[in-house]
Coordinates of C-alpha atoms and ligand atoms in Angstrom, one line a residue:
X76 CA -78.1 25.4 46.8
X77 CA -74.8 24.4 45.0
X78 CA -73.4 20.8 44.5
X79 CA -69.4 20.6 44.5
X80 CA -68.7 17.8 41.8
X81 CA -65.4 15.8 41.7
X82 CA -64.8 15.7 37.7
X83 CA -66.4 16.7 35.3
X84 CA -67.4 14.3 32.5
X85 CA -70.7 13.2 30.9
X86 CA -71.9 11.9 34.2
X87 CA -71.5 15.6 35.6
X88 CA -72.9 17.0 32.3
X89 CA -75.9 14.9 33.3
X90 CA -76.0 15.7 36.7
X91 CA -76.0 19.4 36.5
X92 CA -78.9 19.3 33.8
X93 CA -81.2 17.2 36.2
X94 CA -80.1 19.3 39.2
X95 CA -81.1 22.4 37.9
X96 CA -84.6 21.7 38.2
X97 CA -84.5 21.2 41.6
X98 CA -82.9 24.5 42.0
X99 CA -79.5 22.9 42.9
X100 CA -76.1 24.4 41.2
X101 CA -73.8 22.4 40.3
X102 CA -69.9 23.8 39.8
X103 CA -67.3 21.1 38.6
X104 CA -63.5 20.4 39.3
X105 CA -61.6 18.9 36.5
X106 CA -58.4 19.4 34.7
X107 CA -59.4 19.6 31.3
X108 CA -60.8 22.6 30.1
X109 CA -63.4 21.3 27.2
X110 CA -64.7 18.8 30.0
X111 CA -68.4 18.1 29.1
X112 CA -69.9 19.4 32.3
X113 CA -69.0 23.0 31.7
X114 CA -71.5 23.3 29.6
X115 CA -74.5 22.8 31.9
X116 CA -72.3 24.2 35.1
X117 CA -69.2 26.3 36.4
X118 CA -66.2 24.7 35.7
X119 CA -63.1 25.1 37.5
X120 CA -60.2 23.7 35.5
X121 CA -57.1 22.3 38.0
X122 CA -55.6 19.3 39.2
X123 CA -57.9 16.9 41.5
X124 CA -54.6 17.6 44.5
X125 CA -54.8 21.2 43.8
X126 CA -55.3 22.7 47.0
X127 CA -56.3 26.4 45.7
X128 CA -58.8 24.4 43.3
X129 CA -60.0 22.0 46.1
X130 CA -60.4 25.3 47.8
X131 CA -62.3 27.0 45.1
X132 CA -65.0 24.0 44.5
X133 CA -65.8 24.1 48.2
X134 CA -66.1 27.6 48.4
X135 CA -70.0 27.9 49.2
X136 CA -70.7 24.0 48.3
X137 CA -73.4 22.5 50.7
X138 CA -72.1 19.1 49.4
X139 CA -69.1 17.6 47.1
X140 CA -70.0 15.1 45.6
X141 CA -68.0 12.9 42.7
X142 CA -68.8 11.9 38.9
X143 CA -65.4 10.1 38.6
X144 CA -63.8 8.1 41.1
X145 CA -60.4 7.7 40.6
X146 CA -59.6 11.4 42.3
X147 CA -57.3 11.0 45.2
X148 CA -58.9 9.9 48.3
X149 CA -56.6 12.6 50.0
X150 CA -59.0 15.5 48.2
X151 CA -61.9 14.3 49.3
X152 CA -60.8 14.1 52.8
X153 CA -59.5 17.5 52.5
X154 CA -63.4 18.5 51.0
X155 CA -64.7 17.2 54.2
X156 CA -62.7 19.4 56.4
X157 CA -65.1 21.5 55.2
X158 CA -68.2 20.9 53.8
X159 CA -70.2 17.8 53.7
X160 CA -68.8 15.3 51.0
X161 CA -71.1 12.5 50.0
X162 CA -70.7 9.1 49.3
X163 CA -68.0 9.1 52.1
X164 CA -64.4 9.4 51.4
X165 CA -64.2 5.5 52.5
X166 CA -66.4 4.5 49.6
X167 CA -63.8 5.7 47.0
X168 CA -61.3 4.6 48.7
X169 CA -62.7 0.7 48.6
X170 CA -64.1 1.2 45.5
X171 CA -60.4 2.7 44.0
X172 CA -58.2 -0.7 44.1
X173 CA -59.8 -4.0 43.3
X174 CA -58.0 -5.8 46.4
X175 CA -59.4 -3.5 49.2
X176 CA -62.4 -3.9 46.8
X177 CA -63.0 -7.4 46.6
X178 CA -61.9 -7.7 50.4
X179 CA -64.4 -5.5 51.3
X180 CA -67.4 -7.0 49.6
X181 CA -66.3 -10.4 50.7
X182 CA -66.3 -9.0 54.5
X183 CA -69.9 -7.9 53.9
X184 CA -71.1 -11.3 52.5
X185 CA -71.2 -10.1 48.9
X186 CA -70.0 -12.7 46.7
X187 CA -66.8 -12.0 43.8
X188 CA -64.7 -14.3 41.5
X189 CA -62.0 -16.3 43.1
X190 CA -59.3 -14.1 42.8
X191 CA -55.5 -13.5 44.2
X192 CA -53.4 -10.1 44.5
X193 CA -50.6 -10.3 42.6
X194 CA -47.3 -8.6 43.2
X195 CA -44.4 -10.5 41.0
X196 CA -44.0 -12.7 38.3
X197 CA -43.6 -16.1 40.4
X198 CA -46.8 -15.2 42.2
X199 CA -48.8 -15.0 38.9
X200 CA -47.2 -18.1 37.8
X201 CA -48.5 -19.6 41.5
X202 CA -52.1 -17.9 41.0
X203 CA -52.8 -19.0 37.2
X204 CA -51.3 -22.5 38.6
X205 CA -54.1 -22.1 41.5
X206 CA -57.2 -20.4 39.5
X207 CA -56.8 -22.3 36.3
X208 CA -57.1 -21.1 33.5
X209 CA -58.8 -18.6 31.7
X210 CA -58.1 -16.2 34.2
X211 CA -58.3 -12.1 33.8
X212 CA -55.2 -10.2 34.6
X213 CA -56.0 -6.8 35.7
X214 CA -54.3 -3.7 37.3
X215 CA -55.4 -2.9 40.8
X216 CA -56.2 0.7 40.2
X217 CA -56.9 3.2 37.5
X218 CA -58.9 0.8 35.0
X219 CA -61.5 1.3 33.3
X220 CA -63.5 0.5 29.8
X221 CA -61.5 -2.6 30.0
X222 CA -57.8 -1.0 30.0
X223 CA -55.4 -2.4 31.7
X224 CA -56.4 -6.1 31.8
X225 CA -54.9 -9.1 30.1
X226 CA -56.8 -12.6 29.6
X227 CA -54.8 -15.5 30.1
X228 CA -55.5 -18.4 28.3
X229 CA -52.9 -20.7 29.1
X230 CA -50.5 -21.2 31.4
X231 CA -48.2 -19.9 28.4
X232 CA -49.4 -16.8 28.6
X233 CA -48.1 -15.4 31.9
X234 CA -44.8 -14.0 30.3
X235 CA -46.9 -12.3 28.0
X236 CA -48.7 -10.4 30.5
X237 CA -46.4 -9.7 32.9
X238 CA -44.3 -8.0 30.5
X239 CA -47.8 -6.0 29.9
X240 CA -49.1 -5.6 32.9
X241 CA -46.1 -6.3 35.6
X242 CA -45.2 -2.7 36.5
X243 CA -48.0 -1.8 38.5
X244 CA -49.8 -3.8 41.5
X245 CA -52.2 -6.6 40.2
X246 CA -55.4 -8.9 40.5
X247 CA -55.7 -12.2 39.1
X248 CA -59.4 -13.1 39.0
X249 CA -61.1 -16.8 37.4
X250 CA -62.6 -16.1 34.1
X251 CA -66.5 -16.1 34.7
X252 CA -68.7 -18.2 32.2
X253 CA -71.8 -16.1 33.1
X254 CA -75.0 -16.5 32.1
X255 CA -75.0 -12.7 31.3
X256 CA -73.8 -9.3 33.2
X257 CA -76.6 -7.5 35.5
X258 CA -75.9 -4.3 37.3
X259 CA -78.1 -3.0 40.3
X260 CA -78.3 0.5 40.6
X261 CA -79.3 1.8 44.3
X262 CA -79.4 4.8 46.1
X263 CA -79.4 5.3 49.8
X264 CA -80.8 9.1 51.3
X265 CA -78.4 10.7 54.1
X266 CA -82.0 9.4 56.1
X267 CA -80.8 6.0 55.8
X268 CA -83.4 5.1 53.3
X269 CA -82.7 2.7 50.0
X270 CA -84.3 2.2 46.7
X271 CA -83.4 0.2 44.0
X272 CA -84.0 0.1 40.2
X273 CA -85.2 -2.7 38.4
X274 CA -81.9 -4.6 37.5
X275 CA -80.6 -4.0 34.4
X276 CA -79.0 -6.6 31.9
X277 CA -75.8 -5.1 30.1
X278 CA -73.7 -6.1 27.1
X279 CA -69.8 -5.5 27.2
X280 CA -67.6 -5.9 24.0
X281 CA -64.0 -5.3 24.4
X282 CA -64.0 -4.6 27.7
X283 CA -66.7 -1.4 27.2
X284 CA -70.5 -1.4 27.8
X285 CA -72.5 -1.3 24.5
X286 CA -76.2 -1.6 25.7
X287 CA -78.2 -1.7 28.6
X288 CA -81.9 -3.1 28.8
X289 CA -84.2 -2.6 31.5
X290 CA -85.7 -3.5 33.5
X291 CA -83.6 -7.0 32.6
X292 CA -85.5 -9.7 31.2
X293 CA -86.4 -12.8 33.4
X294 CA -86.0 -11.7 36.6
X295 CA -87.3 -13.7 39.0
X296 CA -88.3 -11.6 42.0
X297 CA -86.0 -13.5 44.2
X298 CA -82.8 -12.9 41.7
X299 CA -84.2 -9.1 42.1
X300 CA -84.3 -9.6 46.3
X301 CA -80.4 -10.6 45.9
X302 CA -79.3 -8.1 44.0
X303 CA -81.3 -5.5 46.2
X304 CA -79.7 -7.3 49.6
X305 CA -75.7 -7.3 47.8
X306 CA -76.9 -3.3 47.7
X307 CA -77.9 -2.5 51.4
X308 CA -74.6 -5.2 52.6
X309 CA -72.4 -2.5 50.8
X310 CA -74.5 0.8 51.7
X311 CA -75.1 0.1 55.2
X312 CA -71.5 -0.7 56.5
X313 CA -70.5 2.1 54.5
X314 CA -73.3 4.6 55.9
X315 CA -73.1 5.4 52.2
X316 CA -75.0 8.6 50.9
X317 CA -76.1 8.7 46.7
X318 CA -76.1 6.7 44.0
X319 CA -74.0 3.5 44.1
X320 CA -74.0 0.6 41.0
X321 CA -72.8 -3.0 41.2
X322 CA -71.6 -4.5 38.1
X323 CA -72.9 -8.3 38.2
X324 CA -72.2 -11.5 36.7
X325 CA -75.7 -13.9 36.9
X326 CA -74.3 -17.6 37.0
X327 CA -77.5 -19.4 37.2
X328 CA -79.7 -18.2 39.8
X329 CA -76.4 -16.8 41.4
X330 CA -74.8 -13.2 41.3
X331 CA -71.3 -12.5 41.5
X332 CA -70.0 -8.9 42.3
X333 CA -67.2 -7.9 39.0
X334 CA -66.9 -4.0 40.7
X335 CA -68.8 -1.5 42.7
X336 CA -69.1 2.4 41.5
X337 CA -69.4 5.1 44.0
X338 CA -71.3 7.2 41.9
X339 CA -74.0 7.9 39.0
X340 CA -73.4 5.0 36.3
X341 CA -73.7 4.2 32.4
X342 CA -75.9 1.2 33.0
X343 CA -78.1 3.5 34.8
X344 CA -78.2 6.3 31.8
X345 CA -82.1 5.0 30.5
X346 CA -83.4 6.3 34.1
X347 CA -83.5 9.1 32.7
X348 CA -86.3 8.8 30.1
X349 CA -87.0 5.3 31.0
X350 CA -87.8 5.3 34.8
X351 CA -89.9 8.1 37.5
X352 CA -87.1 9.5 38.9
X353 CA -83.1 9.7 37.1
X354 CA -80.2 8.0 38.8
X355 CA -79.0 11.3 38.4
X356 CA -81.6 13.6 40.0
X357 CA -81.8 10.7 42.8
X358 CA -78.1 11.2 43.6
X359 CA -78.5 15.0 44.0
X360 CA -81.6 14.4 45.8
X361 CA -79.6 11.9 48.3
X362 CA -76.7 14.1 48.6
X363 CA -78.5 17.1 49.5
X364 CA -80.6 15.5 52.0
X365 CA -83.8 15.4 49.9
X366 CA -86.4 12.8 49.7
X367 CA -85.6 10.0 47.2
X368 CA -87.7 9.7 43.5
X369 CA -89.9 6.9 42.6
X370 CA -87.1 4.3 41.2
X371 CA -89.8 2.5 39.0
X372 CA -89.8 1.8 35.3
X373 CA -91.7 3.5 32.8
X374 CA -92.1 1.0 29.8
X375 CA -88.5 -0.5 28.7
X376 CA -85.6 1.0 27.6
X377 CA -82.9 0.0 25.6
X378 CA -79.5 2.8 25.8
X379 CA -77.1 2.0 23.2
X380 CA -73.6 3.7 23.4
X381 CA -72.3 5.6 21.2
X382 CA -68.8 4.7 21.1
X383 CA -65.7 6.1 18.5
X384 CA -68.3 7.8 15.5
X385 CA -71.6 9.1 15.8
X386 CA -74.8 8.0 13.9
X387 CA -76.6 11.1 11.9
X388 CA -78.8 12.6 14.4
X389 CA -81.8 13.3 11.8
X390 CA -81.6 9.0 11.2
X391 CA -82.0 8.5 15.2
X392 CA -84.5 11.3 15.9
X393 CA -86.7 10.3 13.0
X394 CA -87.8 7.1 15.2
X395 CA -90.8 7.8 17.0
X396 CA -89.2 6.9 20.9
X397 CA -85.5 7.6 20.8
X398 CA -83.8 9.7 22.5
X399 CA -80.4 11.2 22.0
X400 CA -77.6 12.3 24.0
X401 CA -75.0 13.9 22.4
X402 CA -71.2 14.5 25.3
X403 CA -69.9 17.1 22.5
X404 CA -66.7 15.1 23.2
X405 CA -64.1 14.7 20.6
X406 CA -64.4 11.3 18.6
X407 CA -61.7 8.8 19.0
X408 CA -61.4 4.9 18.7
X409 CA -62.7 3.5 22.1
X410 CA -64.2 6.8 23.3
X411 CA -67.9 7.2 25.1
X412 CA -69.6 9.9 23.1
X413 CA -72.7 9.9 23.4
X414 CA -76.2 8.0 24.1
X415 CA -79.2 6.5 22.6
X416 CA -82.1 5.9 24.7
X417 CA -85.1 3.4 23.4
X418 CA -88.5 3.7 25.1
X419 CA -91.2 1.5 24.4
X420 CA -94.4 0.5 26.5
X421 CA -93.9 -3.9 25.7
X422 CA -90.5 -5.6 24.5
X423 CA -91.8 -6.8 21.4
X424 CA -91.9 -2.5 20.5
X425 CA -89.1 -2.3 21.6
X426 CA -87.4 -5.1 20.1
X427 CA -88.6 -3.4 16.7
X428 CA -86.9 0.2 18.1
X429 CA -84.2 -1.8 18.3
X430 CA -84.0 -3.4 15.1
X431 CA -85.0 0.1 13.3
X432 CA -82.1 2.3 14.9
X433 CA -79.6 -0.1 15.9
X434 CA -78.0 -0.7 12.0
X435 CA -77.7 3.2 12.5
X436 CA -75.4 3.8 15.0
X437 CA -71.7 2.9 13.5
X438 CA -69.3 0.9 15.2
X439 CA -66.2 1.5 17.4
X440 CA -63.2 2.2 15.0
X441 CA -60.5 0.0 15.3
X442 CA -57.3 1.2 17.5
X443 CA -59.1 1.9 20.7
X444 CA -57.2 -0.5 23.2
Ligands
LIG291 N1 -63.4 -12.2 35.8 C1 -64.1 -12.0 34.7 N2 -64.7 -13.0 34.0 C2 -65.4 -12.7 32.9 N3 -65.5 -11.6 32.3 C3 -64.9 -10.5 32.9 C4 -64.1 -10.7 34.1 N4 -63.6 -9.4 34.4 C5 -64.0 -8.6 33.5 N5 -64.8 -9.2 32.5 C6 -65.4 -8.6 31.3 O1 -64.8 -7.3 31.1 C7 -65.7 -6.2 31.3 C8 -64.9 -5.1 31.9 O2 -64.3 -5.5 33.2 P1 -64.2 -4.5 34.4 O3 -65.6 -4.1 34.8 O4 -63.4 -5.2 35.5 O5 -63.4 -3.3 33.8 P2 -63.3 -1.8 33.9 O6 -62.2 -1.4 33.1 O7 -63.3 -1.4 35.4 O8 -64.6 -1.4 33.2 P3 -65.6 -0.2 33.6 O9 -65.0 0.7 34.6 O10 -65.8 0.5 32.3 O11 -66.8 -0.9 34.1 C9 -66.7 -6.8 32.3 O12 -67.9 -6.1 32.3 C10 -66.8 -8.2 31.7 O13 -67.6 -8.2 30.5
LIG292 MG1 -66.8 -2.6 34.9

């Protein structure tokens, strides 16, 4: 069967490799032409509103699916003139701009940070007035990794990010003092049914995801039951088919939603050595109609990013439980390029994974935001 996929990234790299097990093809659309995926798939290099390439990743596809979700909502809908293209079109569209966004999970009873859309200079003054400050700046489309957002301390800072920021259509959002960040990743089958993986605790610097553990650490089954619930008030409204994640912010025994993903996610990269069933292989299984994996844990797992340099592979693979994943993307400042995934069967062996291979990995160059 083939799988029509929407970019064509890591996330694709890594979808194709755990679809082809299952016998399922996958055959990519992106516009760059070293894009990771081509090596485990077919590649079809053109613009995402390229009708002859639109065209071309249809041709024969049971599904489309995406790995990247800022691709014009207008392709997609085009894709589902004529094949089947999974999570719906409306799901990228919500999940594209954080107004419609954060509009959308408040109508469904998930909770977000106060926030206000912001569309000139007076009204940020008026928001940063309201909010108080610290307050997070941020465009309403097209971020990610933590570009295009601007913290604002104090109220003396609004010129400052305007002059930044002003030219495109913005969010103001209250600064969360969380406890820490929590991401629930879910999957829902075109059946109807959901499963969840145990929530997963992740670590941001600069505006980019470092490390994941899972499952988290003290999780109270009832904190798990929440996130599960914020899942299924997104998926069902949505009638939502594959793999969806919910960045979190725990405040106390409380969870805020910071952004949805409408697709396979990097907090959800240790699946695929550290749980029964991948995120990935899950979403192919849910967008081609196929019964959903085991979502449980095996032992925990610690994935550190590899962000800007790589480690020496022979350092990392010498350690007796990591695993290594390697995008064979160019290395710049900033840039995702690879993954190292930590299994261990208790936390104290994994804490000492951790201690033995994290001085390995270097860190992010300066220069890349
Ligand atoms: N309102 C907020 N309060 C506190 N911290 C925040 C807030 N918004 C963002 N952050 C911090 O910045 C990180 C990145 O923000 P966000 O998820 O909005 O950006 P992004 O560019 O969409 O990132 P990505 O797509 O890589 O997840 C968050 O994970 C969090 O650590
Ligand atoms: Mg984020």
């Amino acid at each position: 069967m083939r799988v029509g996929v929407l970019g064509g990234g890591q996330l694709g790299w890594m979808l194709a490799r755990a679809g082809d097990p299952l016998g399922l093809r996958c055959r990519f659309l992106d516009p760059s032409p070293e894009a990771p995926a081509g090596r485990a798939g077919e590649l079809v290099v053109g613009a995402y509103d390229d009708p002859a390439s639109l065209d071309r990743l249809a041709d024969g596809a049971a599904v489309v699916t995406y790995e990247f979700e800022n691709v014009p909502v207008s392709s997609a809908e085009r894709l589902a003139g004529r094949t089947r293209v999974f999570p719906p079109p409306r799901a990228l569209e919500v999940s594209q701009d954080r107004v419609t966004e954060k509009r959308f999970l408040e109508s469904v009873g998930v909770p977000v940070p106060p926030w206000r859309p912001i569309g000139s200079r007076d009204e940020l003054a008026r928001a940063v007035a309201h909010l108080g400050c610290p307050a997070v700046l941020k465009t309403r489309r097209l971020g990610y990794d933590g570009k295009g957002q601007y913290l604002i301390e104090t109220p003396g800072d609004v010129e400052r990010a305007w002059a930044q920021l002003g030219a495109a259509p913005l969010v103001l959002e209250s600064f969360v003092r969380f406890d820490r960040e929590l991401s629930v990743l879910a999957v829902r089958g075109r059946d109807g049914a959901i499963a969840c993986y145990p929530l997963v605790e992740n670590l941001h610097r600069g505006g980019i995801l470092r490390r994941s553990l899972a499952p988290a650490d003290r999780v109270p089954p009832a904190l798990q039951a929440r996130a599960e619930q914020h899942a299924r008030r997104v998926l069902e409204p949505l009638d939502y088919v594959g793999m969806l994640a919910i960045e979190l912010f725990q405040v106390g025994e409380g969870l805020l939603a910071n952004e949805m993903a409408p697709r396979v996610h990097n907090s959800g990269h240790w699946t695929i050595e550290g749980a029964a069933t991948s995120q990935f292989e899950n979403h192919l299984r849910a967008v081609t109609g196929l019964p959903l994996g085991d979502t449980g844990a095996r032992g925990v797992s610690a994935m550190l990013n590899l962000i800007g340099a790589l480690p020496d592979p022979a350092s990392v693979l010498r350690v007796p439980g990591a695993h290594l994943h390697l995008y064979g993307k160019t290395p710049r400042p900033g840039r995702k390029i690879g993954h190292v995934t930590l299994v261990a069967d208790s936390r104290a062996a994994l804490d000492r994974l951790r201690a033995e291979v994290e001085p390995l990995i270097p860190p992010d160059p300066p220069g890349g935001s």
